[in-house]
Tab-separated table of C-alpha atoms in Angstrom:
chain	number	residue	atom	x	y	z
A	1	ARG	CA	-7.559	133.151	25.448
A	2	LYS	CA	-7.556	136.570	23.797
A	3	GLU	CA	-7.850	139.177	26.526
A	4	VAL	CA	-7.143	142.764	27.279
A	5	GLU	CA	-6.266	143.662	30.848
A	6	GLN	CA	-6.340	147.130	32.351
A	7	ASP	CA	-5.649	148.849	35.656
A	8	PRO	CA	-8.746	148.289	37.765
A	9	GLY	CA	-8.937	151.924	38.958
A	10	PRO	CA	-10.779	154.088	39.765
A	11	PHE	CA	-8.407	157.018	39.516
A	12	ASN	CA	-9.404	160.166	41.394
A	13	VAL	CA	-7.189	163.111	40.508
A	14	PRO	CA	-7.264	166.911	40.843
A	15	GLU	CA	-7.582	169.140	37.809
A	16	GLY	CA	-4.242	169.690	36.138
A	17	ALA	CA	-2.810	166.337	37.175
A	18	THR	CA	-1.092	163.940	34.798
A	19	VAL	CA	-2.719	160.511	34.621
A	20	ALA	CA	-1.358	157.305	33.123
A	21	PHE	CA	-3.391	154.283	32.052
A	22	ASN	CA	-1.799	150.932	31.346
A	23	CYS	CA	-3.003	147.937	29.415
A	24	THR	CA	-1.661	144.539	28.411
A	25	TYR	CA	-2.975	142.228	25.719
A	26	SER	CA	-2.525	138.510	25.285
A	27	ASN	CA	-2.655	138.034	21.494
A	28	SER	CA	0.896	138.747	20.336
A	29	ALA	CA	-0.235	138.838	16.701
A	30	SER	CA	-2.687	141.736	17.213
A	31	GLN	CA	-1.931	144.608	14.897
A	32	SER	CA	-4.195	147.501	15.721
A	33	PHE	CA	-4.781	149.188	19.029
A	34	PHE	CA	-7.018	151.930	20.277
A	35	TRP	CA	-8.073	153.931	23.277
A	36	TYR	CA	-11.761	154.659	23.597
A	37	ARG	CA	-13.530	156.691	26.236
A	38	GLN	CA	-16.969	155.866	27.533
A	39	ASP	CA	-19.156	158.210	29.505
A	40	CYS	CA	-21.688	156.722	31.898
A	41	ARG	CA	-24.375	154.766	29.979
A	42	LYS	CA	-23.106	156.071	26.636
A	43	GLU	CA	-21.417	154.469	23.666
A	44	PRO	CA	-17.644	154.041	23.428
A	45	LYS	CA	-16.057	156.875	21.477
A	46	LEU	CA	-12.716	156.605	19.757
A	47	LEU	CA	-10.125	158.707	21.537
A	48	MET	CA	-7.104	157.714	19.501
A	49	SER	CA	-5.504	154.904	17.579
A	50	VAL	CA	-2.146	153.718	18.917
A	51	TYR	CA	0.729	153.412	16.470
A	52	SER	CA	3.976	151.529	16.865
A	53	SER	CA	6.019	154.711	17.028
A	54	GLY	CA	3.749	156.235	19.639
A	55	ASN	CA	1.515	159.179	18.919
A	56	GLU	CA	0.282	162.344	20.508
A	57	ASP	CA	-2.917	164.333	20.173
A	58	GLY	CA	-2.881	167.490	22.236
A	59	ARG	CA	-2.818	166.507	25.903
A	60	PHE	CA	-3.054	162.800	25.080
A	61	THR	CA	-0.090	160.529	24.345
A	62	ALA	CA	-0.354	156.859	23.466
A	63	GLN	CA	2.496	154.354	23.461
A	64	LEU	CA	2.764	150.789	22.255
A	65	ASN	CA	5.385	148.232	23.279
A	66	ARG	CA	4.888	145.141	21.120
A	67	ALA	CA	7.623	143.138	22.834
A	68	SER	CA	5.897	143.540	26.197
A	69	GLN	CA	2.382	143.551	24.690
A	70	TYR	CA	1.749	146.739	26.573
A	71	ILE	CA	-0.185	149.884	25.684
A	72	SER	CA	-0.332	153.125	27.613
A	73	LEU	CA	-2.244	156.380	27.578
A	74	LEU	CA	-1.039	159.548	29.243
A	75	ILE	CA	-3.303	162.509	29.870
A	76	ARG	CA	-1.562	165.751	30.789
A	77	ASP	CA	-3.180	168.747	32.452
A	78	SER	CA	-6.392	166.817	33.101
A	79	LYS	CA	-9.715	168.652	32.840
A	80	LEU	CA	-13.033	168.024	34.556
A	81	SER	CA	-14.359	166.955	31.154
A	82	ASP	CA	-11.812	164.132	31.015
A	83	SER	CA	-13.848	162.274	33.665
A	84	ALA	CA	-14.932	159.043	31.976
A	85	THR	CA	-14.006	155.388	31.680
A	86	TYR	CA	-11.002	154.753	29.440
A	87	LEU	CA	-11.138	151.550	27.424
A	88	CYS	CA	-8.096	149.801	25.999
A	89	VAL	CA	-9.128	148.070	22.785
A	90	VAL	CA	-7.287	145.623	20.543
A	91	ASN	CA	-8.228	144.278	17.128
A	92	SER	CA	-8.375	140.501	17.335
A	93	ARG	CA	-7.434	139.781	13.764
A	94	ALA	CA	-3.951	138.238	13.839
A	95	ASP	CA	-3.060	138.929	10.220
A	96	GLY	CA	-4.097	142.576	10.240
A	97	GLY	CA	-6.433	141.932	7.375
A	98	SER	CA	-9.505	143.877	6.539
A	99	GLN	CA	-11.694	141.968	8.931
A	100	GLY	CA	-11.486	141.337	12.627
A	101	ASN	CA	-13.226	142.580	15.654
A	102	LEU	CA	-12.379	144.677	18.663
A	103	ILE	CA	-11.668	143.147	22.032
A	104	PHE	CA	-12.310	145.546	24.900
A	105	GLY	CA	-10.680	145.837	28.277
A	106	LYS	CA	-12.931	146.377	31.234
A	107	GLY	CA	-11.904	150.004	31.405
A	108	THR	CA	-10.442	152.297	34.014
A	109	LYS	CA	-12.670	154.964	35.501
A	110	LEU	CA	-11.196	158.424	35.845
A	111	SER	CA	-12.681	161.145	38.025
A	112	VAL	CA	-11.115	164.585	37.774
A	113	LYS	CA	-12.010	166.807	40.727
A	114	PRO	CA	-11.871	170.609	40.931
B	1	GLU	CA	-19.907	164.261	11.461
B	2	PRO	CA	-21.400	160.980	10.165
B	3	GLU	CA	-23.216	158.949	12.788
B	4	VAL	CA	-24.396	155.432	13.403
B	5	THR	CA	-28.065	155.630	14.349
B	6	GLN	CA	-29.808	153.090	16.552
B	7	THR	CA	-33.478	152.662	17.381
B	8	PRO	CA	-35.147	152.345	19.772
B	9	SER	CA	-33.034	153.899	22.501
B	10	HIS	CA	-34.776	151.788	25.127
B	11	GLN	CA	-36.886	148.660	24.779
B	12	VAL	CA	-38.652	146.743	27.511
B	13	THR	CA	-39.866	143.271	26.612
B	14	GLN	CA	-41.261	140.257	28.333
B	15	MET	CA	-39.175	137.121	28.616
B	16	GLY	CA	-39.744	134.836	25.654
B	17	GLN	CA	-40.706	137.639	23.275
B	18	GLU	CA	-38.860	138.470	20.074
B	19	VAL	CA	-37.120	141.812	19.709
B	20	ILE	CA	-35.544	143.522	16.744
B	21	LEU	CA	-32.907	146.171	17.292
B	22	ARG	CA	-32.281	148.498	14.399
B	23	CYS	CA	-29.197	150.306	13.197
B	24	VAL	CA	-28.315	152.562	10.302
B	25	PRO	CA	-24.545	152.416	9.831
B	26	ILE	CA	-22.504	155.186	8.227
B	27	SER	CA	-23.343	155.092	4.541
B	28	ASN	CA	-19.945	154.363	2.996
B	29	HIS	CA	-18.827	151.910	5.642
B	30	LEU	CA	-18.400	148.279	4.682
B	31	TYR	CA	-18.103	146.399	7.974
B	32	PHE	CA	-20.826	146.186	10.572
B	33	TYR	CA	-20.860	144.905	14.098
B	34	TRP	CA	-23.060	144.275	17.093
B	35	TYR	CA	-21.666	144.479	20.602
B	36	ARG	CA	-23.366	144.309	23.954
B	37	GLN	CA	-22.532	145.596	27.414
B	38	ILE	CA	-24.199	144.195	30.485
B	39	LEU	CA	-24.406	146.843	33.206
B	40	GLY	CA	-21.077	147.171	34.996
B	41	GLN	CA	-19.283	144.802	32.649
B	42	LYS	CA	-17.074	145.170	29.601
B	43	VAL	CA	-18.172	145.648	26.028
B	44	GLU	CA	-18.478	142.213	24.387
B	45	PHE	CA	-18.364	141.299	20.708
B	46	LEU	CA	-21.430	139.544	19.289
B	47	VAL	CA	-21.124	139.435	15.514
B	48	SER	CA	-19.469	141.009	12.492
B	49	PHE	CA	-21.032	141.343	9.050
B	50	TYR	CA	-19.414	142.024	5.709
B	51	ASN	CA	-20.501	141.607	2.130
B	52	ASN	CA	-23.995	140.570	3.204
B	53	GLU	CA	-22.918	137.726	5.405
B	54	ILE	CA	-21.695	137.013	8.901
B	55	SER	CA	-17.906	137.024	8.972
B	56	GLU	CA	-17.396	136.167	12.615
B	57	LYS	CA	-19.524	135.545	15.690
B	58	SER	CA	-18.858	134.990	19.363
B	59	GLU	CA	-20.069	132.249	21.693
B	60	ILE	CA	-22.773	134.639	22.901
B	61	PHE	CA	-24.294	134.789	19.418
B	62	ASP	CA	-26.211	131.498	19.566
B	63	ASP	CA	-29.223	130.297	17.590
B	64	GLN	CA	-31.461	132.827	19.328
B	65	PHE	CA	-29.654	135.669	17.570
B	66	SER	CA	-29.703	136.651	13.931
B	67	VAL	CA	-28.648	139.651	11.872
B	68	GLU	CA	-29.890	141.056	8.599
B	69	ARG	CA	-29.192	143.891	6.244
B	70	PRO	CA	-32.569	143.900	4.556
B	71	ASP	CA	-32.369	146.982	2.357
B	72	GLY	CA	-28.787	148.162	1.967
B	73	SER	CA	-29.006	150.729	4.721
B	74	ASN	CA	-30.524	149.135	7.827
B	75	PHE	CA	-28.705	146.522	9.874
B	76	THR	CA	-30.808	144.622	12.379
B	77	LEU	CA	-30.215	142.309	15.304
B	78	LYS	CA	-33.035	139.935	16.184
B	79	ILE	CA	-33.322	138.012	19.419
B	80	ARG	CA	-35.938	135.307	18.918
B	81	SER	CA	-36.884	134.420	22.468
B	82	THR	CA	-35.451	136.841	25.003
B	83	LYS	CA	-34.101	135.731	28.350
B	84	LEU	CA	-33.547	137.796	31.483
B	85	GLU	CA	-29.806	137.604	30.899
B	86	ASP	CA	-30.198	139.304	27.517
B	87	SER	CA	-30.801	142.564	29.375
B	88	ALA	CA	-27.948	144.810	28.313
B	89	MET	CA	-26.960	147.787	26.215
B	90	TYR	CA	-26.625	146.751	22.576
B	91	PHE	CA	-24.286	148.792	20.413
B	92	CYS	CA	-24.099	148.755	16.647
B	93	ALA	CA	-20.821	149.819	15.042
B	94	SER	CA	-19.449	150.273	11.563
B	95	ARG	CA	-16.130	151.024	9.974
B	96	ASP	CA	-14.531	151.754	6.665
B	97	ARG	CA	-11.738	149.746	5.039
B	98	GLY	CA	-8.483	149.472	6.888
B	99	VAL	CA	-7.946	147.617	10.136
B	100	TYR	CA	-6.328	150.725	11.614
B	101	ASN	CA	-9.579	152.620	11.430
B	102	GLY	CA	-11.475	152.651	14.660
B	103	TYR	CA	-15.117	151.721	14.734
B	104	THR	CA	-17.898	154.266	15.087
B	105	PHE	CA	-20.487	153.173	17.592
B	106	GLY	CA	-24.133	154.081	17.744
B	107	SER	CA	-25.628	155.426	20.949
B	108	GLY	CA	-27.048	152.025	21.786
B	109	THR	CA	-30.339	150.350	22.610
B	110	ARG	CA	-30.950	149.561	26.244
B	111	LEU	CA	-32.826	146.256	26.297
B	112	THR	CA	-34.621	145.326	29.495
B	113	VAL	CA	-36.147	141.844	29.681
B	114	VAL	CA	-38.714	141.411	32.446
């Protein structure tokens, strides 16, 4: 069964803390990976794509380990505005072709406190 | 920034009634999707649409569901005879070519079946 598993959370952290989210996926042939954030009762919004070599965008760093089928997201110097649910998302298309659909994890809720 | 637009934002309907949820994807995108999220649960794939036909659908997308792209800009999801368990947030999404591109989601339609 194709699934994406995430830390159950919630994570409650003070401002300025570093937070790490972990995710595993079951379809070893998946080829594209993403982190989305979702605010309460809002749509998922793309935070960043995750590339094989790892990638960074400001305070956010994403890593991919294909051998372990593991994806991570690190948030440094967390802000109050980072409070949201973080969704690990994997494209289900095994051959990486132009079609496919996203499989979502259940998400990990983050609350950043002053 | 280009947006995916969904209407209505909230729809209340009686069990057994038909509903049509409407979406206007981003104009140069080629792939269109419907997802749903039952309150407190993960985002679930319903159907994908490309080149004027369904390319993939999930087990949720049974004979009660249908999709159309009637005029080259709108993308609709119809539920023929709503059930209580159809109550959920329905998200439309679209993307451009390239499996590494994330999807852009609309702000959703909250469907309440009473």
